């Protein structure tokens, strides 16, 4: 591994003070990707900024309006082990609890997963489906973007120089809604998604009709794809509609053929995963909470 | 389950805790990478980025000047190697090719081929220096598939290579086909003509890796007196010593190889890679040098097992297998020496089949030189045979195990090499499978299916040496030289305890270095519990003889009048004369000095092992993913010395087979670059991918061993590939002939995609 | 290269060491501190052989920088037994023959220990889920899972006494 400097700032202001000094900079949250990338020579830096000593990056909690605010460097396990998160946002728990093995989840963060911007990142489709917003900070202030606006290409996020991802905000979920995230991997653990689907289904008060579907697909395009599902609104929440949603997913997918999966396989899988995730979401939406 | 009457044993068949166990569960056991010597420095290896290229030049000057670097070596630092073949491990090796595989000479033959090495104060500094080595390559076209490599217009790995055939024939033209052998008997064409059914299929398997969790490592100290000490992870310290001696042209007695605890091998750690490089770096720097591989280097730079192409035509008549014609082509990797011969020689062993014709081709390709992997060559060949047999039984509407039972080989049946089987347990294994709770239970539910398959492995004998030193308190130090990969210290100590009728706990076994025990061949071929066990038995009998003589001396009687029974010495002429083992041990100094039992032998009489496996699967028709629902492995083990470790060998072999069947493969791009050289993308089974593996241990004692031991470790990987393919065929109606049967391949086949 | 001084707590003892920022916790444990019980199988977080418990959670020590452990509480396999008194998991691994080559064993024991401290009655499915980040190539996992199950009552007994 190439040599680099390590800095562990205690505040956001201190983080920003280390930026713009001409050094190639990388950020360390859980390190489960960046340490490996540095070791394998896939990324290079002069300084590595450890974000885990900045309090606001490491905590999570619900605000009074029901928004879940998650510090970008908080470990996944702390989020999915939170009983309140489990109760209110099972669709987020789906994703957070299947990124890597338990060892990885002790360290890896949603922020890291988002910033790595892998098209196969598990948290991104789930967060998009939930309508999450991302708080981006810099020395000159902060801005917010929708989760779907963040990825810019394979391995590329839309942070500008001097910016870091500070917080993930998951808004309170609509009444009569349910969300789910599913991925397909060849094994049952230790794999990168071949295809994935995050959904949120909002039903009419009597559960008979679909009011809204948010559907995000992973590993079938250069970035996670948010599918236009306007045509599903007003339809019955049944197998026929879900099949249509699956077809919409297949049509929206723009997969590549690589060592992890083929084009036709991925198109087929996003359809299957969409249907299955919608079934889970429907169950969650109609369960008494 | 005892299948055949056997003696009542007191130690054999129990499940004691292994002698090295506490060290291993507390993290104290010393593996190769744990070695730390005073003044030790670290080496790293530069590897070829090309699958095939000529090396025009290597400029190491900038690397040598990098701060912290102590030495840089290339092939030129190894002595010139002779073009001759030596027995240097599990198989014969060409010394020049072995040397060129350690550090490439004029050409690199695969991506990952070692080219140069650096020693420095830290591994990070050594790695920095690697980036400063300039290699000028002339990139050549590469060939990575066995069938492509066999084509007349294929790029040649070695212009001088000619095809050698049985009987010493050599081809006129250069070729990547290193050898062609044929096994033949009867009249296959006549048998096909009169058969009830015939099946003809082509099968392919991909290169797969042993996947041991501990990467290769070696720490070498070239001492001031010209002796060399190497601490290493190996299945055979003497094989390492022999290879070092040949590569370095250094006398055997001046090389000491210290076998550290080994973190898995499965055949892959019978060949040296790092050891000679560490030795020359140490010689050059005067410091001990440690080299370890990272995981990508293990995948790209060590020997996996062959990718294969197999064509088979099989026929049945009157409910029996009557004829098989097969062509096997195995990838040897960069240098000749695949396991195709063993594949050819084992593929029909479960059957008494009169007519066969098997052609076996050993083919070089631009991939790492293959090494042994658990029953080398047999799983791919059994995949073809057992799939074809399954299809015959389906066409005939016969139960697949009944068909196998009707066609089963038994004592006296000739193998394809013409040698008749001694007492084997094939029929008993099949009967146990037929009567198993698993096979007698129905398989129900949609998308589910059941498959069965059989397999055979020879098991090996080879050379072993042990000494058993009796201490004055009656405890015993058992010094052996066989690497203990999975509990052989226990299985050997148990055999000594049985032989001497002493408690297992009184025996302390040690795996010694090459200076401290006579020659031992590698722990491979499932030989250690058998062959080193035979040596242990002989050493125990030697102790018994010596003790009888000592007792005779004490009692002033004829040694023939002393018997050794139940751990006691008794005078047959005088019932008042009796001494326990420890009482007599205490008197050893007074009766003639230390009592040390010895045995050095070339073990004959290895007993072959048969296995029949039953597996239930469920295939998700929407994703192509196969779930293993239930697995039962039935195997004749001869005698289970330590049943828990016997079960463990079977379970481990099965799970490796499941990985091979479903997901494991070396994936290459067209340029010969491996695409999945990590545990993330080379998909070995995790805890979540397998159920509990049920075992049924059949015991048909091997007549070639005093306790009936057969080898255990290898045959369990032979049936799973076909058993799972047969189960998937049962579940889906689709027969898969190409491995792995990954979700992608299954989905594409079931849905007619692409 | 400038080395940083790090103070941490290892197996209940306060220690300090010097390291380069690029050195992993695994590397420092093994090469600098002589704690070689944590093993390197892949060095990229895919095998679990280097699993240690850090601040109460299992982590792959190959994916932690040693400089990050300032002020941390780390437990390695060397800290699991007390002298000759083995932890019930260690005893169970021996009695159930849950290891063959043993290279993955320290990682499995650390993972299983963290599981049973949270969920003393974890069932087979839960154990398999929790241990899925630890690769074993020898055993097929059967006896490992059985060992963890068999350690559960012993562990609870040990706690009560």
Short mmCIF file of N, CA, C and O in Angstrom, two decimals, chain B residues 337-421:
data_model
loop_
_atom_site.label_atom_id
_atom_site.label_comp_id
_atom_site.label_asym_id
_atom_site.label_seq_id
_atom_site.Cartn_x
_atom_site.Cartn_y
_atom_site.Cartn_z
N UNK B 337 1.32 -31.86 -17.53
CA UNK B 337 1.15 -32.57 -16.27
C UNK B 337 -0.20 -32.36 -15.63
O UNK B 337 -0.29 -32.07 -14.45
N UNK B 338 -1.28 -32.47 -16.42
CA UNK B 338 -2.61 -32.40 -15.83
C UNK B 338 -2.92 -33.75 -15.19
O UNK B 338 -2.15 -34.69 -15.25
N UNK B 339 -4.10 -33.82 -14.62
CA UNK B 339 -4.52 -35.05 -13.96
C UNK B 339 -5.40 -35.90 -14.87
O UNK B 339 -6.20 -36.70 -14.39
N UNK B 340 -5.23 -35.74 -16.20
CA UNK B 340 -6.14 -36.45 -17.11
C UNK B 340 -5.99 -37.97 -16.99
O UNK B 340 -6.97 -38.71 -17.12
N UNK B 341 -4.78 -38.43 -16.70
CA UNK B 341 -4.58 -39.87 -16.58
C UNK B 341 -5.42 -40.46 -15.47
O UNK B 341 -6.07 -41.50 -15.63
N UNK B 342 -5.42 -39.79 -14.34
CA UNK B 342 -6.21 -40.27 -13.20
C UNK B 342 -7.70 -40.19 -13.51
O UNK B 342 -8.48 -41.04 -13.09
N UNK B 343 -8.09 -39.16 -14.26
CA UNK B 343 -9.49 -39.06 -14.67
C UNK B 343 -9.89 -40.27 -15.50
O UNK B 343 -10.92 -40.90 -15.26
N UNK B 344 -9.03 -40.60 -16.46
CA UNK B 344 -9.32 -41.73 -17.33
C UNK B 344 -9.36 -43.04 -16.54
O UNK B 344 -10.19 -43.90 -16.77
N UNK B 345 -8.45 -43.14 -15.59
CA UNK B 345 -8.32 -44.41 -14.88
C UNK B 345 -9.36 -44.62 -13.78
O UNK B 345 -9.50 -45.72 -13.26
N UNK B 346 -10.06 -43.56 -13.39
CA UNK B 346 -11.07 -43.71 -12.32
C UNK B 346 -12.50 -43.65 -12.83
O UNK B 346 -13.41 -44.06 -12.12
N UNK B 347 -12.68 -43.14 -14.04
CA UNK B 347 -14.05 -42.80 -14.45
C UNK B 347 -14.98 -44.01 -14.57
O UNK B 347 -16.19 -43.86 -14.48
N UNK B 348 -14.42 -45.19 -14.77
CA UNK B 348 -15.28 -46.37 -14.91
C UNK B 348 -15.18 -47.31 -13.71
O UNK B 348 -15.80 -48.38 -13.70
N UNK B 349 -14.42 -46.91 -12.69
CA UNK B 349 -14.15 -47.83 -11.59
C UNK B 349 -15.39 -48.34 -10.86
O UNK B 349 -15.39 -49.46 -10.37
N UNK B 350 -16.47 -47.55 -10.74
CA UNK B 350 -17.64 -48.12 -10.05
C UNK B 350 -18.33 -49.22 -10.85
O UNK B 350 -19.27 -49.83 -10.34
N UNK B 351 -17.90 -49.47 -12.09
CA UNK B 351 -18.63 -50.38 -12.96
C UNK B 351 -17.78 -51.55 -13.41
O UNK B 351 -16.57 -51.43 -13.60
N UNK B 352 -18.45 -52.65 -13.61
CA UNK B 352 -17.83 -53.79 -14.26
C UNK B 352 -18.27 -53.71 -15.72
O UNK B 352 -19.33 -54.20 -16.08
N UNK B 353 -17.47 -53.01 -16.51
CA UNK B 353 -17.86 -52.77 -17.90
C UNK B 353 -16.80 -53.38 -18.83
O UNK B 353 -15.61 -53.11 -18.68
N UNK B 354 -17.26 -54.22 -19.74
CA UNK B 354 -16.31 -55.02 -20.52
C UNK B 354 -15.68 -54.26 -21.67
O UNK B 354 -14.56 -54.53 -22.07
N UNK B 355 -16.46 -53.34 -22.24
CA UNK B 355 -15.98 -52.68 -23.46
C UNK B 355 -15.76 -51.20 -23.20
O UNK B 355 -16.69 -50.50 -22.81
N UNK B 356 -14.54 -50.78 -23.38
CA UNK B 356 -14.28 -49.35 -23.22
C UNK B 356 -13.12 -48.91 -24.11
O UNK B 356 -12.27 -49.72 -24.48
N UNK B 357 -13.14 -47.64 -24.41
CA UNK B 357 -12.06 -47.04 -25.18
C UNK B 357 -11.96 -45.60 -24.71
O UNK B 357 -12.87 -44.81 -24.90
N UNK B 358 -10.88 -45.27 -24.02
CA UNK B 358 -10.73 -43.94 -23.44
C UNK B 358 -9.46 -43.29 -23.98
O UNK B 358 -8.37 -43.87 -23.88
N UNK B 359 -9.61 -42.13 -24.56
CA UNK B 359 -8.47 -41.35 -25.03
C UNK B 359 -8.27 -40.16 -24.11
O UNK B 359 -9.22 -39.43 -23.84
N UNK B 360 -7.05 -39.96 -23.66
CA UNK B 360 -6.77 -38.91 -22.69
C UNK B 360 -5.68 -37.98 -23.22
O UNK B 360 -4.60 -38.43 -23.61
N UNK B 361 -6.00 -36.69 -23.26
CA UNK B 361 -5.07 -35.69 -23.78
C UNK B 361 -4.67 -34.70 -22.70
O UNK B 361 -5.53 -34.14 -22.01
N UNK B 362 -3.38 -34.48 -22.57
CA UNK B 362 -2.84 -33.50 -21.62
C UNK B 362 -2.42 -32.28 -22.45
O UNK B 362 -1.58 -32.40 -23.33
N UNK B 363 -3.03 -31.13 -22.17
CA UNK B 363 -2.90 -29.99 -23.08
C UNK B 363 -2.44 -28.74 -22.32
O UNK B 363 -3.02 -28.38 -21.28
N UNK B 364 -1.41 -28.08 -22.84
CA UNK B 364 -0.96 -26.85 -22.19
C UNK B 364 -1.76 -25.65 -22.70
O UNK B 364 -2.13 -25.59 -23.88
N UNK B 365 -2.04 -24.72 -21.80
CA UNK B 365 -2.77 -23.48 -22.12
C UNK B 365 -2.14 -22.34 -21.32
O UNK B 365 -1.38 -22.59 -20.38
N UNK B 366 -2.46 -21.11 -21.69
CA UNK B 366 -1.87 -19.95 -20.99
C UNK B 366 -2.61 -19.64 -19.69
O UNK B 366 -3.24 -18.59 -19.54
N UNK B 367 -2.55 -20.58 -18.80
CA UNK B 367 -3.12 -20.42 -17.47
C UNK B 367 -2.14 -21.03 -16.48
O UNK B 367 -1.21 -21.74 -16.88
N UNK B 368 -2.32 -20.78 -15.18
CA UNK B 368 -1.34 -21.31 -14.23
C UNK B 368 -1.18 -22.82 -14.37
O UNK B 368 -2.14 -23.52 -14.68
N UNK B 369 0.03 -23.28 -14.14
CA UNK B 369 0.31 -24.72 -14.14
C UNK B 369 -0.58 -25.38 -13.09
O UNK B 369 -0.56 -24.98 -11.93
N UNK B 370 -1.36 -26.36 -13.52
CA UNK B 370 -2.27 -27.00 -12.57
C UNK B 370 -1.49 -27.79 -11.52
O UNK B 370 -0.36 -28.22 -11.76
N UNK B 371 -2.12 -27.94 -10.38
CA UNK B 371 -1.56 -28.77 -9.32
C UNK B 371 -2.64 -29.77 -8.91
O UNK B 371 -3.76 -29.73 -9.41
N UNK B 372 -2.26 -30.64 -8.00
CA UNK B 372 -3.24 -31.62 -7.54
C UNK B 372 -4.37 -30.92 -6.80
O UNK B 372 -4.17 -29.90 -6.16
N UNK B 373 -5.56 -31.41 -6.96
CA UNK B 373 -6.69 -30.98 -6.14
C UNK B 373 -7.55 -32.19 -5.85
O UNK B 373 -8.15 -32.77 -6.75
N UNK B 374 -7.59 -32.60 -4.62
CA UNK B 374 -8.49 -33.63 -4.08
C UNK B 374 -9.00 -34.61 -5.15
O UNK B 374 -9.84 -34.24 -5.96
N UNK B 375 -8.50 -35.81 -5.15
CA UNK B 375 -8.85 -36.81 -6.16
C UNK B 375 -8.61 -36.24 -7.56
O UNK B 375 -9.50 -36.20 -8.41
N UNK B 376 -7.37 -35.77 -7.81
CA UNK B 376 -7.10 -35.00 -9.03
C UNK B 376 -7.56 -35.72 -10.30
O UNK B 376 -7.17 -36.86 -10.53
N UNK B 377 -8.35 -35.05 -11.07
CA UNK B 377 -8.79 -35.58 -12.35
C UNK B 377 -10.09 -36.36 -12.30
O UNK B 377 -10.80 -36.47 -13.30
N UNK B 378 -10.41 -36.89 -11.12
CA UNK B 378 -11.57 -37.79 -11.03
C UNK B 378 -12.92 -37.08 -11.06
O UNK B 378 -13.85 -37.57 -11.70
N UNK B 379 -13.09 -35.93 -10.39
CA UNK B 379 -14.44 -35.34 -10.36
C UNK B 379 -14.98 -34.99 -11.74
O UNK B 379 -16.14 -35.29 -12.04
N UNK B 380 -14.16 -34.39 -12.58
CA UNK B 380 -14.65 -34.00 -13.92
C UNK B 380 -15.02 -35.23 -14.73
O UNK B 380 -16.03 -35.26 -15.44
N UNK B 381 -14.18 -36.27 -14.63
CA UNK B 381 -14.45 -37.49 -15.38
C UNK B 381 -15.72 -38.17 -14.86
O UNK B 381 -16.54 -38.66 -15.64
N UNK B 382 -15.89 -38.17 -13.55
CA UNK B 382 -17.10 -38.77 -12.97
C UNK B 382 -18.33 -37.95 -13.33
O UNK B 382 -19.43 -38.50 -13.48
N UNK B 383 -18.15 -36.64 -13.45
CA UNK B 383 -19.27 -35.79 -13.89
C UNK B 383 -19.81 -36.30 -15.22
O UNK B 383 -21.03 -36.47 -15.40
N UNK B 384 -18.91 -36.65 -16.14
CA UNK B 384 -19.33 -37.15 -17.44
C UNK B 384 -19.95 -38.54 -17.33
O UNK B 384 -21.07 -38.78 -17.80
N UNK B 385 -19.23 -39.45 -16.70
CA UNK B 385 -19.72 -40.83 -16.61
C UNK B 385 -21.06 -40.90 -15.89
O UNK B 385 -22.02 -41.52 -16.36
N UNK B 386 -21.11 -40.27 -14.72
CA UNK B 386 -22.29 -40.42 -13.86
C UNK B 386 -23.49 -39.67 -14.42
O UNK B 386 -24.63 -40.04 -14.15
N UNK B 387 -23.24 -38.60 -15.19
CA UNK B 387 -24.35 -37.94 -15.87
C UNK B 387 -24.89 -38.83 -16.98
O UNK B 387 -26.11 -38.97 -17.16
N UNK B 388 -23.97 -39.45 -17.73
CA UNK B 388 -24.38 -40.32 -18.82
C UNK B 388 -25.13 -41.54 -18.29
O UNK B 388 -26.16 -41.95 -18.84
N UNK B 389 -24.63 -42.10 -17.21
CA UNK B 389 -25.30 -43.25 -16.60
C UNK B 389 -26.70 -42.85 -16.14
O UNK B 389 -27.67 -43.60 -16.32
N UNK B 390 -26.81 -41.67 -15.56
CA UNK B 390 -28.12 -41.20 -15.10
C UNK B 390 -29.10 -41.13 -16.26
O UNK B 390 -30.26 -41.52 -16.15
N UNK B 391 -28.60 -40.64 -17.38
CA UNK B 391 -29.46 -40.51 -18.55
C UNK B 391 -29.86 -41.88 -19.09
O UNK B 391 -31.00 -42.08 -19.53
N UNK B 392 -28.92 -42.84 -19.03
CA UNK B 392 -29.25 -44.21 -19.46
C UNK B 392 -30.38 -44.76 -18.59
O UNK B 392 -31.34 -45.35 -19.09
N UNK B 393 -30.28 -44.55 -17.28
CA UNK B 393 -31.29 -45.12 -16.38
C UNK B 393 -32.64 -44.46 -16.60
O UNK B 393 -33.67 -45.11 -16.50
N UNK B 394 -32.61 -43.16 -16.91
CA UNK B 394 -33.87 -42.45 -17.17
C UNK B 394 -34.53 -43.03 -18.43
O UNK B 394 -35.74 -43.23 -18.48
N UNK B 395 -33.69 -43.27 -19.45
CA UNK B 395 -34.23 -43.82 -20.70
C UNK B 395 -34.76 -45.24 -20.50
O UNK B 395 -35.73 -45.64 -21.13
N UNK B 396 -34.09 -45.96 -19.63
CA UNK B 396 -34.50 -47.35 -19.39
C UNK B 396 -35.64 -47.44 -18.38
O UNK B 396 -36.26 -48.48 -18.24
N UNK B 397 -35.85 -46.33 -17.63
CA UNK B 397 -36.85 -46.37 -16.58
C UNK B 397 -36.44 -47.27 -15.42
O UNK B 397 -37.27 -47.86 -14.74
N UNK B 398 -35.14 -47.33 -15.17
CA UNK B 398 -34.61 -48.16 -14.06
C UNK B 398 -34.15 -47.22 -12.94
O UNK B 398 -33.65 -46.13 -13.20
N UNK B 399 -34.31 -47.66 -11.72
CA UNK B 399 -33.78 -46.88 -10.60
C UNK B 399 -32.27 -46.73 -10.75
O UNK B 399 -31.56 -47.70 -11.00
N UNK B 400 -31.77 -45.50 -10.61
CA UNK B 400 -30.35 -45.27 -10.90
C UNK B 400 -29.40 -46.03 -9.96
O UNK B 400 -28.29 -46.38 -10.37
N UNK B 401 -29.83 -46.27 -8.73
CA UNK B 401 -28.94 -47.03 -7.85
C UNK B 401 -29.03 -48.53 -8.13
O UNK B 401 -28.02 -49.24 -8.04
N UNK B 402 -30.22 -49.00 -8.51
CA UNK B 402 -30.33 -50.41 -8.90
C UNK B 402 -29.46 -50.69 -10.12
O UNK B 402 -28.79 -51.72 -10.21
N UNK B 403 -29.48 -49.75 -11.06
CA UNK B 403 -28.64 -49.92 -12.26
C UNK B 403 -27.17 -50.01 -11.87
O UNK B 403 -26.43 -50.86 -12.34
N UNK B 404 -26.76 -49.10 -10.99
CA UNK B 404 -25.36 -49.11 -10.55
C UNK B 404 -25.04 -50.42 -9.82
O UNK B 404 -23.96 -50.98 -9.96
N UNK B 405 -26.00 -50.89 -9.04
CA UNK B 405 -25.79 -52.14 -8.30
C UNK B 405 -25.63 -53.31 -9.27
O UNK B 405 -24.76 -54.17 -9.07
N UNK B 406 -26.45 -53.30 -10.31
CA UNK B 406 -26.37 -54.38 -11.31
C UNK B 406 -25.05 -54.37 -12.06
O UNK B 406 -24.60 -55.39 -12.55
N UNK B 407 -24.48 -53.19 -12.19
CA UNK B 407 -23.26 -53.04 -13.00
C UNK B 407 -22.02 -52.91 -12.12
O UNK B 407 -20.95 -52.58 -12.61
N UNK B 408 -22.17 -53.10 -10.82
CA UNK B 408 -21.10 -52.70 -9.89
C UNK B 408 -19.83 -53.52 -10.03
O UNK B 408 -19.87 -54.74 -10.22
N UNK B 409 -18.72 -52.83 -9.90
CA UNK B 409 -17.42 -53.51 -9.82
C UNK B 409 -17.30 -54.15 -8.44
O UNK B 409 -17.90 -53.68 -7.46
N UNK B 410 -16.54 -55.21 -8.37
CA UNK B 410 -16.30 -55.90 -7.10
C UNK B 410 -14.91 -56.51 -7.14
O UNK B 410 -14.18 -56.31 -8.13
N UNK B 411 -14.56 -57.22 -6.09
CA UNK B 411 -13.25 -57.86 -6.06
C UNK B 411 -13.06 -58.69 -7.33
O UNK B 411 -13.94 -59.47 -7.68
N UNK B 412 -11.94 -58.48 -7.99
CA UNK B 412 -11.67 -59.24 -9.22
C UNK B 412 -11.99 -58.48 -10.49
O UNK B 412 -11.43 -58.76 -11.55
N UNK B 413 -12.90 -57.49 -10.41
CA UNK B 413 -13.19 -56.67 -11.59
C UNK B 413 -11.91 -55.93 -11.99
O UNK B 413 -11.19 -55.42 -11.14
N UNK B 414 -11.67 -55.88 -13.30
CA UNK B 414 -10.45 -55.18 -13.74
C UNK B 414 -10.72 -53.70 -13.95
O UNK B 414 -11.71 -53.32 -14.55
N UNK B 415 -9.79 -52.88 -13.43
CA UNK B 415 -9.86 -51.46 -13.71
C UNK B 415 -9.42 -51.23 -15.17
O UNK B 415 -8.95 -52.16 -15.82
N UNK B 416 -9.55 -49.99 -15.65
CA UNK B 416 -9.21 -49.75 -17.06
C UNK B 416 -7.72 -50.00 -17.33
O UNK B 416 -7.32 -50.25 -18.46
N UNK B 417 -6.90 -49.94 -16.30
CA UNK B 417 -5.47 -50.22 -16.50
C UNK B 417 -5.17 -51.71 -16.43
O UNK B 417 -4.02 -52.12 -16.42
N UNK B 418 -6.21 -52.54 -16.32
CA UNK B 418 -6.01 -53.99 -16.38
C UNK B 418 -5.79 -54.64 -15.02
O UNK B 418 -5.79 -55.87 -14.91
N UNK B 419 -5.60 -53.83 -13.99
CA UNK B 419 -5.34 -54.39 -12.66
C UNK B 419 -6.67 -54.76 -12.00
O UNK B 419 -7.64 -54.00 -12.07
N UNK B 420 -6.70 -55.94 -11.39
CA UNK B 420 -7.94 -56.40 -10.75
C UNK B 420 -8.08 -55.79 -9.37
O UNK B 420 -7.10 -55.65 -8.63
N UNK B 421 -9.31 -55.40 -9.04
CA UNK B 421 -9.56 -54.85 -7.70
C UNK B 421 -9.35 -55.91 -6.64
O UNK B 421 -9.80 -57.06 -6.80
#
